[in-house]
Every structure is written in structure tokens, then in C-alpha cells.
mmCIF file of C-alpha atoms and ligand atoms in Angstrom:
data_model
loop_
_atom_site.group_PDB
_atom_site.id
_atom_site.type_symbol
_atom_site.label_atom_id
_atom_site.label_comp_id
_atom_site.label_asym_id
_atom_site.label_seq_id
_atom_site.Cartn_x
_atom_site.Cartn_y
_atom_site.Cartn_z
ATOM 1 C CA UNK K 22 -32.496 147.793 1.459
ATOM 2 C CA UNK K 23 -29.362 148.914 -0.192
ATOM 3 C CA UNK K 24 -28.766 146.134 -2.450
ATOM 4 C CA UNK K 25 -25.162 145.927 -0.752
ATOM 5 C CA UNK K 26 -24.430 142.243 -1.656
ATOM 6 C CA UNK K 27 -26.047 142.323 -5.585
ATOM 7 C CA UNK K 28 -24.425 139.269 -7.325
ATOM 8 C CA UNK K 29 -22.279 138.148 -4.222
ATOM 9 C CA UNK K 30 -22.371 134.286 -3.578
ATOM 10 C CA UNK K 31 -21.282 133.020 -0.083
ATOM 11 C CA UNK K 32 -21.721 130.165 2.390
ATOM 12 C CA UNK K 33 -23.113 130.838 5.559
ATOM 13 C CA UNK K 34 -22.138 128.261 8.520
ATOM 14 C CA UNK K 35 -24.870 128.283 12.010
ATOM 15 C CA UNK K 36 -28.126 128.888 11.488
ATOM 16 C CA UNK K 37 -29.959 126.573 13.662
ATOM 17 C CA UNK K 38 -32.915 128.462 14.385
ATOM 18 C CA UNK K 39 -34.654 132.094 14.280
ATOM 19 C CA UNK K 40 -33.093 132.730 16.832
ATOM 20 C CA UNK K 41 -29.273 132.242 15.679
ATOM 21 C CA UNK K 42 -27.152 135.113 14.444
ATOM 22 C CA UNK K 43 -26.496 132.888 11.541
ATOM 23 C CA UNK K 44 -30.122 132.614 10.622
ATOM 24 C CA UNK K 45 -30.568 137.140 10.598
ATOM 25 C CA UNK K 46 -27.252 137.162 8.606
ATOM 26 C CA UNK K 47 -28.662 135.064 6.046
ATOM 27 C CA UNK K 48 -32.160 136.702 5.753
ATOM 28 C CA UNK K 49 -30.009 140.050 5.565
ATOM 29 C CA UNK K 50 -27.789 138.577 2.791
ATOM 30 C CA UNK K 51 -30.791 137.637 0.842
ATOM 31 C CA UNK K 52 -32.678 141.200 1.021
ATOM 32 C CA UNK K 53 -29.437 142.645 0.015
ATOM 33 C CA UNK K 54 -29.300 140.147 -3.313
ATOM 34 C CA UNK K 55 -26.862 137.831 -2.393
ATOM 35 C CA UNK K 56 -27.173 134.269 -3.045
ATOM 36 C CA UNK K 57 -25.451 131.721 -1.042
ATOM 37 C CA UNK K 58 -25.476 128.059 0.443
ATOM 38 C CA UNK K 59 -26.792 127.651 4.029
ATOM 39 C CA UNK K 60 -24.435 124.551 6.090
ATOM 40 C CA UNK K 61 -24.575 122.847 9.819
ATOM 41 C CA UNK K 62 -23.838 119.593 11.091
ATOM 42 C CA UNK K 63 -25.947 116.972 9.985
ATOM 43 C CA UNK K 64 -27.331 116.660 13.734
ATOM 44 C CA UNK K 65 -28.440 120.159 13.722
ATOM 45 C CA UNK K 66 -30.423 119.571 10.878
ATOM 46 C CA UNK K 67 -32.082 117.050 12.077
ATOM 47 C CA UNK K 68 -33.350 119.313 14.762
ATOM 48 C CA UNK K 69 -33.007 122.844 13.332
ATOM 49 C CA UNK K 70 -35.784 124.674 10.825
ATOM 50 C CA UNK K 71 -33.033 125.568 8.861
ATOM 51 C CA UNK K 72 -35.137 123.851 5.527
ATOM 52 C CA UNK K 73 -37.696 126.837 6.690
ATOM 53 C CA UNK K 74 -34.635 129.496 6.353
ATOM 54 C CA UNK K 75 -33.560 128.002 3.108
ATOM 55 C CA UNK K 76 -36.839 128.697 1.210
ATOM 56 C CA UNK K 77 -37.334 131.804 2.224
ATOM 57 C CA UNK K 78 -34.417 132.713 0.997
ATOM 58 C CA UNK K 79 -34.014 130.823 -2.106
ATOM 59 C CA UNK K 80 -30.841 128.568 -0.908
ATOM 60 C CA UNK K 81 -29.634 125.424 -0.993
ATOM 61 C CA UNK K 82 -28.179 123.346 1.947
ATOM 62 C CA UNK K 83 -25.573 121.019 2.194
ATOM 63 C CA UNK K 84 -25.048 119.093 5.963
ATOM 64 C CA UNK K 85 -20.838 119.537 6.656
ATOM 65 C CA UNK K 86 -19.505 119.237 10.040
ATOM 66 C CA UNK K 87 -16.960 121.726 10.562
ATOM 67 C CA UNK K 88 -14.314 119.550 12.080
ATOM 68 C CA UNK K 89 -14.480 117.103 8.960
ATOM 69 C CA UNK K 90 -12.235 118.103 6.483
ATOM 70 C CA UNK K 91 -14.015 115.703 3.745
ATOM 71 C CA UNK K 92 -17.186 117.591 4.762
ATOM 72 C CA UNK K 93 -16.167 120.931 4.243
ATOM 73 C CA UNK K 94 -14.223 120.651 0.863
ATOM 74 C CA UNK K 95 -17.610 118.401 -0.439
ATOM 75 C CA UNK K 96 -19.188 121.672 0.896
ATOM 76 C CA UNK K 97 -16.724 124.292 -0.986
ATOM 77 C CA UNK K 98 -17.286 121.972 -3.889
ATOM 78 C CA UNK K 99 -20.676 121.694 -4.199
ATOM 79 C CA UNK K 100 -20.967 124.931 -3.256
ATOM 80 C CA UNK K 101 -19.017 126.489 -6.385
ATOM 81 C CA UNK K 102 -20.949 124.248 -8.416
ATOM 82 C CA UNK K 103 -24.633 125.251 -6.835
ATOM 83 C CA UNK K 104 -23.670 129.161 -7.006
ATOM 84 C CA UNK K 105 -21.809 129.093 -10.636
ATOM 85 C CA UNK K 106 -18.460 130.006 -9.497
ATOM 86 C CA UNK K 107 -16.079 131.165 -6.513
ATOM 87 C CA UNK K 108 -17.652 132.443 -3.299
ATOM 88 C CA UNK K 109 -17.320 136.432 -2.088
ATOM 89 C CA UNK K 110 -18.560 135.909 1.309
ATOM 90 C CA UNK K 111 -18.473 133.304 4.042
ATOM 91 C CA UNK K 112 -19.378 133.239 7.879
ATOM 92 C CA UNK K 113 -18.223 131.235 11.015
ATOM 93 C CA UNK K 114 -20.874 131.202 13.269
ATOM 94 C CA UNK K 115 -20.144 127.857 15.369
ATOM 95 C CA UNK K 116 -19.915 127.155 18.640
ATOM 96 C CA UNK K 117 -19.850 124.581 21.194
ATOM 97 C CA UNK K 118 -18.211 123.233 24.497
ATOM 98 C CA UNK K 119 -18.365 119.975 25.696
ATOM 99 C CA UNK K 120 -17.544 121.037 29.115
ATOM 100 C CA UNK K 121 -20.083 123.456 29.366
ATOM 101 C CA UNK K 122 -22.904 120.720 28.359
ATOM 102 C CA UNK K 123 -22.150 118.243 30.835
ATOM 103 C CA UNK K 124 -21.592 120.802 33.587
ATOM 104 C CA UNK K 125 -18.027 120.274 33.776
ATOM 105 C CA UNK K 126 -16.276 123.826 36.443
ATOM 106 C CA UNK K 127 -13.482 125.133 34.176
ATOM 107 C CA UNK K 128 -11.095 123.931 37.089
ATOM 108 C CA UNK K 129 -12.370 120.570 36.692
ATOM 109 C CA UNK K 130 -12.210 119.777 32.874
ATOM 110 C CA UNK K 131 -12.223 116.651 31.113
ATOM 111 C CA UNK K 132 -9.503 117.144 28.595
ATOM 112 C CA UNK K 133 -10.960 115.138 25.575
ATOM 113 C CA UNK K 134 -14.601 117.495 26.257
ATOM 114 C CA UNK K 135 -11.252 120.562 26.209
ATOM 115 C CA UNK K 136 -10.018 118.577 22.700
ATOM 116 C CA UNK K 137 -13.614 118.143 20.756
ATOM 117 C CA UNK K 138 -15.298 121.729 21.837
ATOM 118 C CA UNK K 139 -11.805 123.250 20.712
ATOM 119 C CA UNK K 140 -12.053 121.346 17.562
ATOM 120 C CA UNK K 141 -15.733 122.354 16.836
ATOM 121 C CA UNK K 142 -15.250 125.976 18.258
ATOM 122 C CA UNK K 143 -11.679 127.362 16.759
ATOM 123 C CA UNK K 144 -9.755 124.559 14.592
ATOM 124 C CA UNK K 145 -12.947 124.587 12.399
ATOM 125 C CA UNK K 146 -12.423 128.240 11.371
ATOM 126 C CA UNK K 147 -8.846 127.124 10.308
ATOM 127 C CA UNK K 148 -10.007 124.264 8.291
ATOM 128 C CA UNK K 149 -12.720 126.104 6.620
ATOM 129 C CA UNK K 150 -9.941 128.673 5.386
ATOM 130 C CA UNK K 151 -7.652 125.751 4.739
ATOM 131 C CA UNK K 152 -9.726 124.440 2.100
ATOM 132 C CA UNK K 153 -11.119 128.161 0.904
ATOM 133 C CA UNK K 154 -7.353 129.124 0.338
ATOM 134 C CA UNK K 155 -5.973 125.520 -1.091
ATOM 135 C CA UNK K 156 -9.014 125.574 -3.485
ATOM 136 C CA UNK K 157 -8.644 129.273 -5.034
ATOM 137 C CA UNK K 158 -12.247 129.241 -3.555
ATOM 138 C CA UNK K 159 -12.287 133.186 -2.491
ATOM 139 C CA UNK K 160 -12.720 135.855 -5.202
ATOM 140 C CA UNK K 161 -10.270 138.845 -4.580
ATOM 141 C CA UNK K 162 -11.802 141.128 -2.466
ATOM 142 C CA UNK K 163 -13.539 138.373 -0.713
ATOM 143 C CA UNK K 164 -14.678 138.746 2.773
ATOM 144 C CA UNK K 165 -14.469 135.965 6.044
ATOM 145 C CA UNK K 166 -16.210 136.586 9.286
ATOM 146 C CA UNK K 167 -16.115 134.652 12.467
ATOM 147 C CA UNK K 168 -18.172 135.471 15.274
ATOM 148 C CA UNK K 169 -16.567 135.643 18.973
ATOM 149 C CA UNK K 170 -16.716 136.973 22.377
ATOM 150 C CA UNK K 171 -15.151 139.506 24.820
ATOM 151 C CA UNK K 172 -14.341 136.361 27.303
ATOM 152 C CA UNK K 173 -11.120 135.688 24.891
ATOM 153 C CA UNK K 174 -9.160 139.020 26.590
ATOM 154 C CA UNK K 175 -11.379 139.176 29.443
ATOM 155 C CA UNK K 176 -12.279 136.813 32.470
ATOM 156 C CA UNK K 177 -15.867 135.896 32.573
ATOM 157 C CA UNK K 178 -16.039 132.718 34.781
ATOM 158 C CA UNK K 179 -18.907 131.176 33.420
ATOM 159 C CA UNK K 180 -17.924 131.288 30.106
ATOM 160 C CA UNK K 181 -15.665 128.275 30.900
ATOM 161 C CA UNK K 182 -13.120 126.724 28.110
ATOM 162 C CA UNK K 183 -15.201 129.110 25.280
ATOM 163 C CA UNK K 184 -12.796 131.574 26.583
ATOM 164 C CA UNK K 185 -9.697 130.149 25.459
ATOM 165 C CA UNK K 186 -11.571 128.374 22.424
ATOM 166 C CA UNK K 187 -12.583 132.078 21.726
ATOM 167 C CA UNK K 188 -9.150 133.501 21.871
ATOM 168 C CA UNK K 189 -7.560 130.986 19.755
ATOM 169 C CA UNK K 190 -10.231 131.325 17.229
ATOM 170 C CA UNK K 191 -9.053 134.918 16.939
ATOM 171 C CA UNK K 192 -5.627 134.416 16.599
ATOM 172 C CA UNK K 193 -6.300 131.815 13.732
ATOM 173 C CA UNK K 194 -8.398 135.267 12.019
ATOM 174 C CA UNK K 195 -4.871 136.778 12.050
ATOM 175 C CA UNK K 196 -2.777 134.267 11.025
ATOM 176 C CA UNK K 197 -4.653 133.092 8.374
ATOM 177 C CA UNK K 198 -5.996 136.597 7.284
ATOM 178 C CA UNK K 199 -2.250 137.385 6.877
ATOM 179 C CA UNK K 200 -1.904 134.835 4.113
ATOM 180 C CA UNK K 201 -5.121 135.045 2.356
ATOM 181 C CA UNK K 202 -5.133 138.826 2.553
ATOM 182 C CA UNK K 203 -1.064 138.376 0.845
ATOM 183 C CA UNK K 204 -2.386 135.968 -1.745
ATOM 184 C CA UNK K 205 -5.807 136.420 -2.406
ATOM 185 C CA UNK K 206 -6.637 139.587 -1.239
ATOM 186 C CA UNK K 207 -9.388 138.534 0.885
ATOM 187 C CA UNK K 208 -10.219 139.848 4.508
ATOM 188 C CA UNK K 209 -10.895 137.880 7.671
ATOM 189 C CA UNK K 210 -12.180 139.274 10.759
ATOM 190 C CA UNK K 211 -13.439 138.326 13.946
ATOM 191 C CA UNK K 212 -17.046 140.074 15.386
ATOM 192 C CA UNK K 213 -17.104 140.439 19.067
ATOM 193 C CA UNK K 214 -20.765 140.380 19.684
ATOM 194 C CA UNK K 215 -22.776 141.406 22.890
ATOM 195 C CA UNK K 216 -24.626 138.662 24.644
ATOM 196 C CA UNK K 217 -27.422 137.496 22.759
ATOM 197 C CA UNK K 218 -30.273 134.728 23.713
ATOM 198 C CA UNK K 219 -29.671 131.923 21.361
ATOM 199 C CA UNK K 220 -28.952 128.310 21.942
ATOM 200 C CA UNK K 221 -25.755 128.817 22.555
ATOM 201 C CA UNK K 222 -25.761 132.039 24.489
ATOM 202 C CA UNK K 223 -28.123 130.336 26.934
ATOM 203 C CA UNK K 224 -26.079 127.256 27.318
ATOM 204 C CA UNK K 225 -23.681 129.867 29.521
ATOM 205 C CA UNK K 226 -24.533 129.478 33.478
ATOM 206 C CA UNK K 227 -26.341 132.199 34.610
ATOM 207 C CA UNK K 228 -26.559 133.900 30.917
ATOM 208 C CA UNK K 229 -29.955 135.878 32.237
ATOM 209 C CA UNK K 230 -27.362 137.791 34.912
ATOM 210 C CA UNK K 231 -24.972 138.304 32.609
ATOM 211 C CA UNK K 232 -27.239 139.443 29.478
ATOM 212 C CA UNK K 233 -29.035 142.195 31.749
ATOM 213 C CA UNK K 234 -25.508 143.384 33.782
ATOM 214 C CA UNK K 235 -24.161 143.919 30.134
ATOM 215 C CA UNK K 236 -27.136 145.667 28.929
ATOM 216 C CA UNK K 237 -27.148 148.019 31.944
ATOM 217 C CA UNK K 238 -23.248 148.813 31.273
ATOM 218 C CA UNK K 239 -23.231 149.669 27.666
ATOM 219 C CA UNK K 240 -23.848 153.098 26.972
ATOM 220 C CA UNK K 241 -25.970 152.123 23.760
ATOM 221 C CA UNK K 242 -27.548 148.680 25.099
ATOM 222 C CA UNK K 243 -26.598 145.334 24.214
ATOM 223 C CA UNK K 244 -26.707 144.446 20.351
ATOM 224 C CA UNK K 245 -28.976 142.209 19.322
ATOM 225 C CA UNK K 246 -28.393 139.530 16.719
ATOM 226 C CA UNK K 247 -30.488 141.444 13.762
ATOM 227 C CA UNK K 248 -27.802 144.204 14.471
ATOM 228 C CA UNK K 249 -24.992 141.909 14.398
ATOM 229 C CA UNK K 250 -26.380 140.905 11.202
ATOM 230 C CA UNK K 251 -26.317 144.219 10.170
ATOM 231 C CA UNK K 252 -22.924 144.826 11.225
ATOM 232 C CA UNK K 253 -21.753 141.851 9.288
ATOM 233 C CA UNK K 254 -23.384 142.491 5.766
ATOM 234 C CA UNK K 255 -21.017 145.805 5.852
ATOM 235 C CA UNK K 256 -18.385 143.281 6.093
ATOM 236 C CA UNK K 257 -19.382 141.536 3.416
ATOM 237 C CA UNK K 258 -19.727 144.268 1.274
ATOM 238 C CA UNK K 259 -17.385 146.457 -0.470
ATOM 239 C CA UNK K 260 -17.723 149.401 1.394
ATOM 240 C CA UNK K 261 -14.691 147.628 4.010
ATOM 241 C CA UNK K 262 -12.237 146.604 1.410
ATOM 242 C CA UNK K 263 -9.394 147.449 3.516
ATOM 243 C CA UNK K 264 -10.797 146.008 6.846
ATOM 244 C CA UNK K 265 -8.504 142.728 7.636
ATOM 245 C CA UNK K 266 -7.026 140.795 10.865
ATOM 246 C CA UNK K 267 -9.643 142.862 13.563
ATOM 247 C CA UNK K 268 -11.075 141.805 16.189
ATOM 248 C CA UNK K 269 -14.318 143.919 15.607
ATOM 249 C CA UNK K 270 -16.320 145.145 19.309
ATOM 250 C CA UNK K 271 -19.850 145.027 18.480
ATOM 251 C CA UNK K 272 -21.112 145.567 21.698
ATOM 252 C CA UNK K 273 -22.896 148.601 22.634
ATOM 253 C CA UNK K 274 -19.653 150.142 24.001
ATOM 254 C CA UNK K 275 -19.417 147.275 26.814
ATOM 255 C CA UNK K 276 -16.003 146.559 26.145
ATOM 256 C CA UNK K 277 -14.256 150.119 26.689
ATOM 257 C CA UNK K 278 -16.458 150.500 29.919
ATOM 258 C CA UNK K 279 -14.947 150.279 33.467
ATOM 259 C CA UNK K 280 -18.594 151.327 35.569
ATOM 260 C CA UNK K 281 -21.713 152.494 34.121
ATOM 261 C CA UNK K 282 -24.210 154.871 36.832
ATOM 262 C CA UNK K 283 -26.739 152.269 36.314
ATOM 263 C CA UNK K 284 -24.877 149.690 37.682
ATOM 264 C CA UNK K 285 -23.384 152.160 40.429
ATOM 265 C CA UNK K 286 -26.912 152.555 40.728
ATOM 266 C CA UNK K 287 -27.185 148.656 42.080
ATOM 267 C CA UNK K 288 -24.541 149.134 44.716
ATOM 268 C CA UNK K 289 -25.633 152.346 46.277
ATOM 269 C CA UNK K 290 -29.222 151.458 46.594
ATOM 270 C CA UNK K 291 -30.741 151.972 50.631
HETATM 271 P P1 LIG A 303 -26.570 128.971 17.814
HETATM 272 O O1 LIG A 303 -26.668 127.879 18.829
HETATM 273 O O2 LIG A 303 -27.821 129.376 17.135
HETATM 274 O O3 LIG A 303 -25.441 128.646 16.731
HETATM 275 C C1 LIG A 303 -24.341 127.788 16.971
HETATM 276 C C2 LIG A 303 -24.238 126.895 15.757
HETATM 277 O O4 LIG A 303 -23.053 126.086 15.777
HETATM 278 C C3 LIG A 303 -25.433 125.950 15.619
HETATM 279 O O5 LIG A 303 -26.087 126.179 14.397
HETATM 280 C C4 LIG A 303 -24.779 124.591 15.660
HETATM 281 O O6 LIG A 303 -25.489 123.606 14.945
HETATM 282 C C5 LIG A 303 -23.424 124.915 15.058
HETATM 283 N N1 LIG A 303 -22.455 123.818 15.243
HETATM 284 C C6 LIG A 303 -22.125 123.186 16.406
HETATM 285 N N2 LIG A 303 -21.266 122.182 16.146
HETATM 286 C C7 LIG A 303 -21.026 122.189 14.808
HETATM 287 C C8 LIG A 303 -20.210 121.408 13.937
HETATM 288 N N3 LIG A 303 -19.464 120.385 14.398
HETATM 289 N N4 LIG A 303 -20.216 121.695 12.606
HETATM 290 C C9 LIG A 303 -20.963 122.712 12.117
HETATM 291 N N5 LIG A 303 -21.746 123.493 12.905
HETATM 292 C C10 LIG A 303 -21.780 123.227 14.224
HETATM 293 O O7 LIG A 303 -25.987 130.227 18.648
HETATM 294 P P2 LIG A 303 -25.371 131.648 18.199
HETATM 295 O O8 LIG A 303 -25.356 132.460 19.434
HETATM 296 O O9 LIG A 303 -26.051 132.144 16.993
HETATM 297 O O10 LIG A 303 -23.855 131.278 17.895
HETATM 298 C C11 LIG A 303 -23.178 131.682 16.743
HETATM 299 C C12 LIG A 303 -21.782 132.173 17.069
HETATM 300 O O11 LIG A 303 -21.866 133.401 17.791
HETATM 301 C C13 LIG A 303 -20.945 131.227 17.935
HETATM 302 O O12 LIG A 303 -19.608 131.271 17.494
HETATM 303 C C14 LIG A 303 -21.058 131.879 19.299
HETATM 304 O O13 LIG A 303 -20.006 131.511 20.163
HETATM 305 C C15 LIG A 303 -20.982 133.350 18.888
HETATM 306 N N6 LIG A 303 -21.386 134.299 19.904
HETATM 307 C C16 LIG A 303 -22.587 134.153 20.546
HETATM 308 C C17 LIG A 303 -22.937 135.022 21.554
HETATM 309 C C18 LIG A 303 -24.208 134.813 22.307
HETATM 310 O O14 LIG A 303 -24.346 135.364 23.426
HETATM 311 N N7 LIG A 303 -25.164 134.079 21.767
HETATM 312 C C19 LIG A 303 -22.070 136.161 21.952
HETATM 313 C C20 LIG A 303 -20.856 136.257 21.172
HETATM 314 C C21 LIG A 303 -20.528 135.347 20.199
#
């Protein structure tokens, strides 16, 4: 280890499981010395090992649910006050559509499931920044990551309203990276990750399809959520100081690809 994130404190937002990217980001963060707070929704706790995460890793937790703006300035609060002072690092890693849980055809949405997995998926990111920025919360230099997918610029059908939640969630990395990157001089970018089996990958419709067409189109394979981890502890370190308002492809080269031979492969078999 490289000891990339020595004396950085951060929050990290997601981890429900091993399996969550939120959950390898956090072990990463810890090998590289930072120290941070670990935060889901007081449901996901409930069910989630994340007490299991937190002592490995030293942390503390503190329940917030993202779309509660009492919850997440108790959070930044706390937070401060847990980790002795303003935070370097934080990370988005939420998602959720009502639509897709109760089976709901993107032509045939209910518009209050539209409202809430909107709220949970993309508003959240704004209000987490809202209070960050309103608080003097970020040190300068500071770094904010969300986590996203391709389906925001192009159309996967089963990815349903995550698509649009997706895309706005990446324009609010722009608009509010303008401001805290003016004022603060803190970054905020977006990570466009491959598919990856976790909860909420494999709440998408035929994710086992999708998972192995990807792999066999990327040139270097899908990324897996250690590597995304990777990926985002550069971000959070100070060797991308002047990395702000991207939409970052971490995706094996999937996204620049029109046809790979493997899948040609598929369509010219006898
Ligand atoms: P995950 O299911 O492990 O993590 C999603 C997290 O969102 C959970 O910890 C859940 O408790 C949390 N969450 C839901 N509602 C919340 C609320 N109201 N307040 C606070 N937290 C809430 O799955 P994963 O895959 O690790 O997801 C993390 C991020 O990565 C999400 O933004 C997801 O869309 C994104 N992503 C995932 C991909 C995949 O294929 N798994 C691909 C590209 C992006």
C-alpha cells in the first residue's frame, strides 16, 4: 500500500455489504491510512453487516438517509466532531428505483415511484453537497465522488428510470463542482463503473446478460468493484488535484466500443 490517503478524514455513503463498491472503497481507504465515518439509511442497517465493515476498519457509523436533510447535516456534524475537524474525502454510492422494485416497464411508470427513486438516486448527491458547501465542511483540495452508469448517455432498456436518475445525478457533479471547485477548491466527479454484481446491480432485469455481453465487449474486461475502489482512492488522493466536473469511464474500454470479435463471434456462429 502506498499510504495515499495518510491523515485524510472522509465519509463514505453505501456500503451495505461485501459485496458493495462502497464497502472495497472503504477497506481501501483504511489500508491507505485514512480515517473516516461509514453512513446508510437506517433500514440498511438493520439488514446490512456494515457494523462488521466498521471494525475492521476502525470507524464509526452514523444511520442518515440521504434524502433527509436533518439526517445528513446531523451526519456532517457528528462527523467533524468524530474525525477532529473538516472532511478531505466523501463518496456517493446510492442507488435505488422504485420502479425497478415493483416491476414497473419504464413506459408504464408510477410517477411518485419516478419522484422517491429520483430523490434517493440524484437529489441526494445535491443535498449532501448542499450541506458540505453551506457548512465550510470540505478542506481545500477536497475530493467528492459519485458513482454512475453509462445508461445516463446511452439507452439500455432495462436500466429503466436509473437512466435518467443517472444523468441528472451527473449534471448535479457539474453544477455543483463549478461552485465548490470556485469557492472551496474542492473537486467533484462522477465514476462510470462497469456492471458489477451487487444488490443493486442485480436488481437490473436480466443483469446476468448484460454483465457477460459487457465483459465480452471491453477490450480489458469488465471492472470489478475492488478496481473501482482502486480507481476512486486516486481520486481521493492528491495525485488528481486538478481533476473536477468529469464524468470518469471506468469500464474496461466498453464505452468507446462499437463491436468487439467476440461478440461478432456470437452472430457468425454455424
Ligand atoms: P449496493 O446495493 O451495495 O449499494 C447501494 C446503496 O445505496 C446501499 O448501501 C443502500 O442502502 C444505499 N441507499 C439506498 N437508499 C438510501 C437512502 N435513502 N439513503 C442512504 N443510502 C441509501 O450496490 P452498489 O452497486 O455498490 O451501488 C453503489 C452505486 O454504484 C450506486 O450509485 C449504483 O447505481 C452505482 N453503480 C452500480 C453498478 C452496478 O452494476 N452494481 C454499475 C454502475 C454504477
Amino acid at each position: 500500500m502506498y499510504n495515499l490517503l495518510k491523515g485524510k478524514k472522509g465519509i463514505i455513503f453505501g456500503a451495505l455489504d461485501e459485496n458493495s463498491i462502497a464497502w472495497k472503497v472503504a477497506e481501501r481507504a483504511h489500508e491507505e491510512g485514512a480515517e473516516f465515518v461509514l453512513t446508510n439509511a437506517p433500514i440498511a442497517m438493520r439488514m446490512g453487516q456494515i457494523k462488521e465493515l466498521a471494525a475492521k476498519t476502525n470507524s464509526e457509523i452514523i444511520p442518515a438517509d440521504a434524502t433527509s436533510m436533518d439526517d445528513i447535516t446531523n451526519l456532517v456534524e457528528k462527523s467533524m466532531e468524530i474525525l477532529g475537524g473538516k472532511i478531505d474525502f466523501v463518496l456517493h454510492s446510492i442507488g435505488m428505483s422504485v420502479n425497478v422494485r415493483k416491476g414497473r416497464h419504464y413506459t408504464d411508470s408510477k410517477y411518485d415511484f419516478t419522484t422517491k427513486g429520483w430523490d434517493v438516486s440524484a437529489v441526494s448527491f445535491h443535498k449532501v453537497m448542499n450541506v458540505l458547501y453551506n457548512k465550510q465542511a470540505m478542506n481545500e483540495w477536497g475530493s467528492i465522488v459519485a458513482l454512475t452508469y453509462m445508461a445516463a448517455q446511452r439507452v439500455f432498456p432495462d436500466y429503466n428510470d436509473m437512466a435518467d436518475n443517472k444523468a441528472y445525478l451527473e449534471s448535479i457533479a457539474r453544477s455543483f463542482g463549478y461552485f465548490f471547485g470556485r469557492d472551496h477548491k474542492v473537486r467533484v466527479n462522477t465514476i462510470s463503473q462497469s456492471p458489477t454484481p451487487t444488490t443493486a446491480g442485480q436488481g437490473v432485469k436480466g443483469f446476468d446478460g448484460f454483465i457477460s455481453y459487457a465483459e465480452k465487449m471491453s477490450p480489458l474486461g469488465n471492472a470489478s468493484a475492488l478496481e473501482c475502489a482502486d480507481y476512486t482512492i486516486s481520486l481521493f488522493s492528491d495525485l488528481t488535484k486538478k481533476v473536477t466536473l468529469q464524468n470518469l469511464f471506468h469500464d474496461g474500454g466498453f464505452s468507446n466500443m462499437g463491436v468487439s470479435t467476440a461478440v461478432m463471434d456470437k452472430f457468425t456462429e454455424e
